[in-house]
CSV table of C-alpha atoms in Angstrom, one decimal:
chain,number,residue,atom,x,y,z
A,1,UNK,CA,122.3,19.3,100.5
A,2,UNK,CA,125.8,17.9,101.4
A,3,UNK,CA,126.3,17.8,105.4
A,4,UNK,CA,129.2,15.1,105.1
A,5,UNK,CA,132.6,16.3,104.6
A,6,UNK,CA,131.8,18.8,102.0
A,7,UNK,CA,129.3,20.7,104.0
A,8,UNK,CA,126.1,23.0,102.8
A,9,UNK,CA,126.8,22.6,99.0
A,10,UNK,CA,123.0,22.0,97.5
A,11,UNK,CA,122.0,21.3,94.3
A,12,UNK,CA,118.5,20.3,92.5
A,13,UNK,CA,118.4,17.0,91.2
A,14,UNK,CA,117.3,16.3,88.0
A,15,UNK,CA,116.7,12.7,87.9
A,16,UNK,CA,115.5,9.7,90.0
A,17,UNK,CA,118.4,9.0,92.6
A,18,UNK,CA,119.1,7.6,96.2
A,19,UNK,CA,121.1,9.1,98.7
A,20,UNK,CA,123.1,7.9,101.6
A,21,UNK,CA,123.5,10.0,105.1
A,22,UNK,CA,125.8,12.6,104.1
A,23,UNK,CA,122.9,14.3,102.4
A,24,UNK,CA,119.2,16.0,103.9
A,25,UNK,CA,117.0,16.2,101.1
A,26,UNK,CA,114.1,18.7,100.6
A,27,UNK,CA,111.3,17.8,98.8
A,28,UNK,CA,108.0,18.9,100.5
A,29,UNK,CA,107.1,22.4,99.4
A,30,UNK,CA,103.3,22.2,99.4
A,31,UNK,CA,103.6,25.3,96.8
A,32,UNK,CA,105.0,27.5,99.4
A,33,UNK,CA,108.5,28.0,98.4
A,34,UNK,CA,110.1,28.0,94.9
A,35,UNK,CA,113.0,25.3,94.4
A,36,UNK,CA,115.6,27.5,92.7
A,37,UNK,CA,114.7,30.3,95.1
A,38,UNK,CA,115.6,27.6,98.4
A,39,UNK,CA,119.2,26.7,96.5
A,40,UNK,CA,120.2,29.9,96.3
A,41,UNK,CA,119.2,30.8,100.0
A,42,UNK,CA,121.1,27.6,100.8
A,43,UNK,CA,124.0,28.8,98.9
A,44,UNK,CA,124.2,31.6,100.9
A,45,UNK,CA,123.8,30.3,104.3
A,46,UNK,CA,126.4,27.9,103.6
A,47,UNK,CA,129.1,29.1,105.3
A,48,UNK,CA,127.5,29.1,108.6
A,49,UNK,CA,126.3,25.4,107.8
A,50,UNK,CA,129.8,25.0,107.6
A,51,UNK,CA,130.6,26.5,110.7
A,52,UNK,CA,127.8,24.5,112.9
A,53,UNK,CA,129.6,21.4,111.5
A,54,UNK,CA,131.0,19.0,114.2
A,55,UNK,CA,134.2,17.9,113.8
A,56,UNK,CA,136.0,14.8,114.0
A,57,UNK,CA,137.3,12.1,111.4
A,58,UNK,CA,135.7,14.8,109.1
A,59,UNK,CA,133.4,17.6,109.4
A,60,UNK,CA,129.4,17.0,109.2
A,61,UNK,CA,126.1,18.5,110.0
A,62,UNK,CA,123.1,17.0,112.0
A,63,UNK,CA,119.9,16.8,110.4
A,64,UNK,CA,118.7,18.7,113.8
A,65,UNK,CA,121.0,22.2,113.1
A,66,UNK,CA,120.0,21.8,109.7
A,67,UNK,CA,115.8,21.9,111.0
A,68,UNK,CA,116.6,24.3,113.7
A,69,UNK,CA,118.0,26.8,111.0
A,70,UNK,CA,115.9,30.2,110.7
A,71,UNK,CA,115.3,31.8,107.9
A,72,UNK,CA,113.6,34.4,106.2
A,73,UNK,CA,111.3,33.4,103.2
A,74,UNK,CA,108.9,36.2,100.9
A,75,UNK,CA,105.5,35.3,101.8
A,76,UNK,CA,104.4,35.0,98.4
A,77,UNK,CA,105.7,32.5,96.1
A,78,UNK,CA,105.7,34.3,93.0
A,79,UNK,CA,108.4,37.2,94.5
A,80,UNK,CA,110.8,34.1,95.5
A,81,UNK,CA,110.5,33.2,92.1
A,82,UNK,CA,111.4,36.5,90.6
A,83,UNK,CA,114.4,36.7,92.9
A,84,UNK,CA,115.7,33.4,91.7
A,85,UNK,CA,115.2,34.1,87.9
A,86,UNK,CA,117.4,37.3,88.5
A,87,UNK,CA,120.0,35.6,90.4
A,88,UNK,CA,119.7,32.7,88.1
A,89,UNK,CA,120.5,35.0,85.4
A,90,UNK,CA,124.2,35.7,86.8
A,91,UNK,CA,124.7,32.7,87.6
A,92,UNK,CA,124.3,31.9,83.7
A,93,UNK,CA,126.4,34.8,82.9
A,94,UNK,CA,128.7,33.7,85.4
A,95,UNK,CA,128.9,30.0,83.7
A,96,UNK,CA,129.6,31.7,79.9
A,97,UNK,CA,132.2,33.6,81.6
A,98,UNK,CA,134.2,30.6,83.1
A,99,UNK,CA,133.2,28.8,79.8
A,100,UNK,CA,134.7,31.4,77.4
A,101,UNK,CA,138.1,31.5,80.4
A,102,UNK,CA,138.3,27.6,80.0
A,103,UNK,CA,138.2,27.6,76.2
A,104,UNK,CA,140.9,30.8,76.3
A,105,UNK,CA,142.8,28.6,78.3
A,106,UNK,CA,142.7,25.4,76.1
A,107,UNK,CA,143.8,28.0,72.8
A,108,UNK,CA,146.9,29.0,74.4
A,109,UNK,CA,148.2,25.7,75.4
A,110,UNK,CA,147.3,24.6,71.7
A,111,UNK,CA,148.5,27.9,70.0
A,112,UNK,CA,151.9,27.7,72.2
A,113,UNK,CA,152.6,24.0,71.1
A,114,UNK,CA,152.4,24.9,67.6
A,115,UNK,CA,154.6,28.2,68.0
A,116,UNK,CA,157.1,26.2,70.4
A,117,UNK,CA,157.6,23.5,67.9
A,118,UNK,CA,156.3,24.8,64.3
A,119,UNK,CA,157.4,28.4,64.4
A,120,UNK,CA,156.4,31.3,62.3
A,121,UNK,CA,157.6,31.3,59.0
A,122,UNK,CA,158.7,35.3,57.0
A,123,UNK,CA,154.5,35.6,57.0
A,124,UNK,CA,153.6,34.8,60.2
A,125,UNK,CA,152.3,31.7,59.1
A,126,UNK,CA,152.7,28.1,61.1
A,127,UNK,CA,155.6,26.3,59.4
A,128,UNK,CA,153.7,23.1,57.8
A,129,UNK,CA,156.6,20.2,59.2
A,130,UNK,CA,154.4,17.5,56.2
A,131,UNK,CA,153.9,19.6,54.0
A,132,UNK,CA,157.3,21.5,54.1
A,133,UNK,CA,159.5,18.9,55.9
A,134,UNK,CA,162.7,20.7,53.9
A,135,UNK,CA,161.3,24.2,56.6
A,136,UNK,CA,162.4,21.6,59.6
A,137,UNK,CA,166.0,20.1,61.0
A,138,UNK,CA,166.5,17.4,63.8
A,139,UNK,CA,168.6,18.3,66.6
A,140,UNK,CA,169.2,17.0,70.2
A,141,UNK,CA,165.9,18.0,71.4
A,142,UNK,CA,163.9,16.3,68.3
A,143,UNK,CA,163.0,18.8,65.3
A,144,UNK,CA,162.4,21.9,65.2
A,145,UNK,CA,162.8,24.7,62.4
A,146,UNK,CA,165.9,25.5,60.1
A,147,UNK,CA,167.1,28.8,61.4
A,148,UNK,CA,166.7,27.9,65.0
A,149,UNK,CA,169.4,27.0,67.5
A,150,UNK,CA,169.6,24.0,70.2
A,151,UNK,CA,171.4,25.8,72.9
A,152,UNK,CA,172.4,25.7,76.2
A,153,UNK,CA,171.1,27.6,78.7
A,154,UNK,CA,174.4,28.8,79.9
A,155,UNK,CA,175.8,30.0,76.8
A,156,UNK,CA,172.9,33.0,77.3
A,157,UNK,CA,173.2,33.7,81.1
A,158,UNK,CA,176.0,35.2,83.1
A,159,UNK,CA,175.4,33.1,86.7
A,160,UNK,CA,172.7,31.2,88.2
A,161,UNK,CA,172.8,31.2,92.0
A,162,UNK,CA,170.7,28.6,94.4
A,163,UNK,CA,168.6,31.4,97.0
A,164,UNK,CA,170.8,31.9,99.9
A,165,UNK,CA,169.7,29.4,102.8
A,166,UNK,CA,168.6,32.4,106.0
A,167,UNK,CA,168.6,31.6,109.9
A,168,UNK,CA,165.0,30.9,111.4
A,169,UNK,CA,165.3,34.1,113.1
A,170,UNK,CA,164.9,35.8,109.8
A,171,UNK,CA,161.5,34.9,110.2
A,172,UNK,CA,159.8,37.7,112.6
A,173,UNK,CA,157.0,40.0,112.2
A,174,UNK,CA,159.2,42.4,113.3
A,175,UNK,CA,160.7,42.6,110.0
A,176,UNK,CA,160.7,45.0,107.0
A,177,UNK,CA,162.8,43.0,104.5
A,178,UNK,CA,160.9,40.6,102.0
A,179,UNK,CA,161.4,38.0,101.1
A,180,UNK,CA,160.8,36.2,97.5
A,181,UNK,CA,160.1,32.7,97.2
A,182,UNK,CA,158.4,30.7,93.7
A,183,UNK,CA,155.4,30.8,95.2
A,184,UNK,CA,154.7,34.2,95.5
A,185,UNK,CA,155.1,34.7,91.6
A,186,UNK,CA,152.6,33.8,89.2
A,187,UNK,CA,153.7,32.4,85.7
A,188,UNK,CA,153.3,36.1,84.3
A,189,UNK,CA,155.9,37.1,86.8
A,190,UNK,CA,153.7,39.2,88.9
A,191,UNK,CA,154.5,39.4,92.7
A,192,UNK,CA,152.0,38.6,95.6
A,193,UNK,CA,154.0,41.3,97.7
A,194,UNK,CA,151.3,41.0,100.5
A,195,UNK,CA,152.2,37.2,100.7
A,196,UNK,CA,155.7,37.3,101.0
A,197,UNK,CA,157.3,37.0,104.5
A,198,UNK,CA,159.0,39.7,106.0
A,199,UNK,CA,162.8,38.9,107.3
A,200,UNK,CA,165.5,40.9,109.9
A,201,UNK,CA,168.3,40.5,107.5
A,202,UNK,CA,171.9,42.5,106.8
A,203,UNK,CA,171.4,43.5,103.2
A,204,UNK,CA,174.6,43.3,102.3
A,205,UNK,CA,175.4,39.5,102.8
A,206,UNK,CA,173.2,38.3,100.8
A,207,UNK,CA,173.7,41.3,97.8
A,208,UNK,CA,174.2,38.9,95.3
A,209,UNK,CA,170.8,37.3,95.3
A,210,UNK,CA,169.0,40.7,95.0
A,211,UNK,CA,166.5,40.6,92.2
A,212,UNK,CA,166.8,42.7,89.2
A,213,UNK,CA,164.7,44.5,86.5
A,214,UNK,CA,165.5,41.2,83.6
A,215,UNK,CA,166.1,38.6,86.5
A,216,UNK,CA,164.7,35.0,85.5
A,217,UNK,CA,163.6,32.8,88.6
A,218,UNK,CA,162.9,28.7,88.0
A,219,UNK,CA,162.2,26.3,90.7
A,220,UNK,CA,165.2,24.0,91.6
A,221,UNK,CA,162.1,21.2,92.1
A,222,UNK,CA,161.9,21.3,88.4
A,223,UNK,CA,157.8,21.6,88.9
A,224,UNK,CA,157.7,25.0,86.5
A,225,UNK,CA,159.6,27.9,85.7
A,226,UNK,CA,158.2,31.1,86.8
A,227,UNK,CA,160.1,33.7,84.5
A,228,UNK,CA,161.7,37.6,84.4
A,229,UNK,CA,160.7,39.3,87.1
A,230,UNK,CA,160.4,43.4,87.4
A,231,UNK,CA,159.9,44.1,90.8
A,232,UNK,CA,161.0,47.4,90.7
A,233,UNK,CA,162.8,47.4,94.3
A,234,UNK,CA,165.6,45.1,96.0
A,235,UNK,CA,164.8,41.9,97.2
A,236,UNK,CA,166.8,38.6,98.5
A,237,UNK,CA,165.3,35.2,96.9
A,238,UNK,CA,164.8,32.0,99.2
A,239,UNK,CA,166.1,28.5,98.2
A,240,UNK,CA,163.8,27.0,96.4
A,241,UNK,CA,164.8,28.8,93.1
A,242,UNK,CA,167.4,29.6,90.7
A,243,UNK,CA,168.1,33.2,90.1
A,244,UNK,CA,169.5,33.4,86.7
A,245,UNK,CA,170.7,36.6,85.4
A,246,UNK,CA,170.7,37.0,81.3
A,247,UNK,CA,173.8,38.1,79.4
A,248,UNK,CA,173.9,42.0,78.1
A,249,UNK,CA,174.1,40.9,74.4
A,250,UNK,CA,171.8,38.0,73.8
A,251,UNK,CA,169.6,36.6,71.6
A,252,UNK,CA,167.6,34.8,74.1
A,253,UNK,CA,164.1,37.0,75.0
A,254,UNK,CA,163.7,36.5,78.8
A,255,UNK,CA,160.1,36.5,78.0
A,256,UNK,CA,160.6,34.0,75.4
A,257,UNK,CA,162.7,31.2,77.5
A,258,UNK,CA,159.3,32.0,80.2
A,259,UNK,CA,157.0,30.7,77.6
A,260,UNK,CA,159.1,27.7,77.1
A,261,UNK,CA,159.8,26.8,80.7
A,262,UNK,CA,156.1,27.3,81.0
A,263,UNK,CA,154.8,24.9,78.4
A,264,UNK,CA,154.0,21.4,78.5
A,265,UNK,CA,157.3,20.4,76.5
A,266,UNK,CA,159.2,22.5,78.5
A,267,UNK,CA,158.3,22.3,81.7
A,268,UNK,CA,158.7,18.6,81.2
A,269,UNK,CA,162.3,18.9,80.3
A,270,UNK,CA,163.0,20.7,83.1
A,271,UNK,CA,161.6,18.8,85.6
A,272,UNK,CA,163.2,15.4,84.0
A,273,UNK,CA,166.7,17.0,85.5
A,274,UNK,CA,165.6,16.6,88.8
A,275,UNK,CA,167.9,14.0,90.7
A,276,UNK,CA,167.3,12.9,94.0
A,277,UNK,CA,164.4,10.7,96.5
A,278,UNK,CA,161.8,12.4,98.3
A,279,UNK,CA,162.9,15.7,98.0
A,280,UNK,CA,164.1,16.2,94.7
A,281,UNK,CA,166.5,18.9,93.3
A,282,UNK,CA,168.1,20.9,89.8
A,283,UNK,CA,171.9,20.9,90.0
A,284,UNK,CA,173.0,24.4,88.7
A,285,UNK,CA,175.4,23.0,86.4
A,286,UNK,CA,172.5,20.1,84.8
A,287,UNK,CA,170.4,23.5,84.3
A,288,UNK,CA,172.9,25.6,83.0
A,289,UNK,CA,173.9,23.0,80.5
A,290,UNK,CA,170.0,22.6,79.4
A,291,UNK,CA,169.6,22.6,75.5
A,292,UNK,CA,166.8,24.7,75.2
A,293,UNK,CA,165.1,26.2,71.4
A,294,UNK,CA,166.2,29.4,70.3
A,295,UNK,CA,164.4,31.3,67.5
A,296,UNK,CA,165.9,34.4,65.9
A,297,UNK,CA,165.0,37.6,68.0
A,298,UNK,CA,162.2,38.9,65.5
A,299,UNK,CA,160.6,35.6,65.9
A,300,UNK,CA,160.6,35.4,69.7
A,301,UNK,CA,159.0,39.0,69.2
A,302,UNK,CA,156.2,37.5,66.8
A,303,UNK,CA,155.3,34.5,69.0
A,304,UNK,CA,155.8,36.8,72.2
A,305,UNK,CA,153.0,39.1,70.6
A,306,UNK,CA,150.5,36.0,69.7
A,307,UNK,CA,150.5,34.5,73.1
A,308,UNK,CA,149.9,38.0,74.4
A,309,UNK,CA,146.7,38.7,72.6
A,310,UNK,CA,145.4,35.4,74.2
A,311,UNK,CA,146.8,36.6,76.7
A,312,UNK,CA,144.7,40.2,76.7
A,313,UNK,CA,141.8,38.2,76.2
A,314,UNK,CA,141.9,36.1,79.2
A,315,UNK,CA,142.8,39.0,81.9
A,316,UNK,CA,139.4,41.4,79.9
A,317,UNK,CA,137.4,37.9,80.8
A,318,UNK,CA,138.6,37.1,84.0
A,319,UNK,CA,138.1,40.6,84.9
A,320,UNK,CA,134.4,40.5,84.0
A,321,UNK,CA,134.4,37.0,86.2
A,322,UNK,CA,135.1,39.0,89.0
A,323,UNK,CA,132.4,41.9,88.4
A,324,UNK,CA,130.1,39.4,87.7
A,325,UNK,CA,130.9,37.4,90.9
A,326,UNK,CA,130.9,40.6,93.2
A,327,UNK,CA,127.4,41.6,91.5
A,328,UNK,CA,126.1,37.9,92.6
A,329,UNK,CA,127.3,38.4,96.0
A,330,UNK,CA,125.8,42.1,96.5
A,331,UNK,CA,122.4,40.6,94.9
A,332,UNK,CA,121.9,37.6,97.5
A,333,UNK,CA,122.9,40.5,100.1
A,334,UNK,CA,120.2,42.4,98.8
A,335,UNK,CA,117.4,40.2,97.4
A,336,UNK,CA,118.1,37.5,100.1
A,337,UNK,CA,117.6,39.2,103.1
A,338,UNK,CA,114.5,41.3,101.9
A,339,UNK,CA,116.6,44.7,102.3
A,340,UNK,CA,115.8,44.8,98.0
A,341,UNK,CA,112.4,44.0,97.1
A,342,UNK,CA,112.0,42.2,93.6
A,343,UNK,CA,108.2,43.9,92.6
């Protein structure tokens, strides 16, 4: 078990190895306690390992809190066991879980390459650039199919306004306005409204940099674009971000430029317009001017619709992950502490 640093994460090891002192190893059992039943007690008791630790240059744990620790262990053997197999048993559902999540993950980035460069063609097939170079045509940004556009950004948005810069006193917990800044979206758009920082502000001076139903945010860093936003109320947007607001007639998706921004490719475009040292910054007019790939509508509705069922896949996953890791948590409560008895 770690007691250096990273404090109170154990594991068993599984081959000859040496150790140096930011590690207490246990390894006389004398048949009276099961190994996989002691690593998950340890993994349970961790945090308050990692609250004993003394601090300095970094955090450890003496070898004497970690002998003076009491515990409570089932007398026989064979029951530690039993509780270990059943909490081992999550723990491998636990594992397919993040494995099936990671694999989702590595589908989309390779499914959204091919529809951000390849396209669909009239049957929703992938556009073949070898075997049907005659489906592709160069443009400015490299090639991409025949029947899309190399546009500029601007050409499909009416403004795009920097966050307005508000007075420290904004920030009070006396407030009731919030306040929206990139990192309280995630790349689906979704709002962390119990994150956001509450501000003493006049409305109506900053009116023009309330959010709408539509609205597009991207970070003036260039790091990622974070997309259309519905957050169903008012809000004023921090600096930080570029509130762009979309044309009435366009044939750009919203949803569509979100993907792109979000993509390898395009979030490396992006980012290359950054100017400046340290503390580097978008110029409105270098984003607004931004060539960016423009499908027909139908097609932005097709590949829309294909990154969505990934999509759907991931959130039913993730949302087992989460079952799964509150069911682990209410077992070691249970089975741990002897208030549950495995017979």
């Amino acid at each position: 078990m770690s007691i250096c640093a990273t404090i109170g994460e154990p594991v068993i090891i599984e081959m000859d190895a040496c150790i140096h002192d930011g590690f207490v190893v246990f390894d006389q059992f004398e048949n009276l306690l099961d190994r996989h039943f002691l690593l998950h007690l340890l993994r349970k008791i961790a945090p308050e390992f990692k609250a004993s630790g003394q601090t300095g240059t970094q955090a450890n744990l003496n070898t004497g809190i970690v002998n003076g620790k009491v515990v409570a262990i089932p007398s026989e053997v064979f029951e530690q066991s039993r509780i270990a197999a059943v909490l081992d048993t999550v723990d491998e559902a636990i594992a397919k879980t993040e494995a099936v999540i990671a694999k989702l993950k590595q589908v989309r980035a390779g499914l959204l390459h091919d529809l951000l460069t390849r396209g669909l063609d009239e049957n929703g097939q992938l556009r073949d650039p070898i075997a049907h170079p005659e489906q592709f045509q160069d443009s400015p940004i490299g090639r991409i199919p025949r029947g899309w556009f190399c546009e500029p950004l601007g050409k499909h948005t009416v403004s795009s306004a920097y966050g307005p810069r508000f007075p420290g006193e904004c920030y009070s917990e006396r407030g009731n306005v919030a306040l929206l800044r990139t990192t309280d979206m995630d790349e689906a758009g979704n709002l962390a409204l119990e994150q956001m920082p509450l501000a003493n502000l006049i409305l109506d001076e900053f009116r023009s940099h309330f959010l709408e139903i539509g609205d597009f945010l991207i970070s003036r860093s260039g790091t990622c674009g974070i997309g259309s936003v519905f957050p169903g109320f008012r809000i004023p947007v921090l600096p930080g971000a570029f509130l762009i607001r979309f044309r009435l007639v366009t044939t750009l998706l919203p949803e569509f430029l979100r993907l792109y921004v979000n993509s390898e490719a395009g979030a490396k475009r992006v980012s290359d317009l950054a100017e400046g040292g340290v503390q580097k910054n978008i110029r409105g007019s270098a984003l607004l001017t931004h060539l960016i790939p423009v499908p027909p509508t139908a097609e932005q509705q097709v590949i829309l619709s294909y990154v969505r069922s990934v999509d759907i896949k991931a959130a039913v996953e993730q949302a087992s992950l989460g079952k799964l890791r509150e069911l682990k948590s209410a077992l070691m409560a249970d089975l741990l502490t002897g208030r549950v008895r495995v017979p």
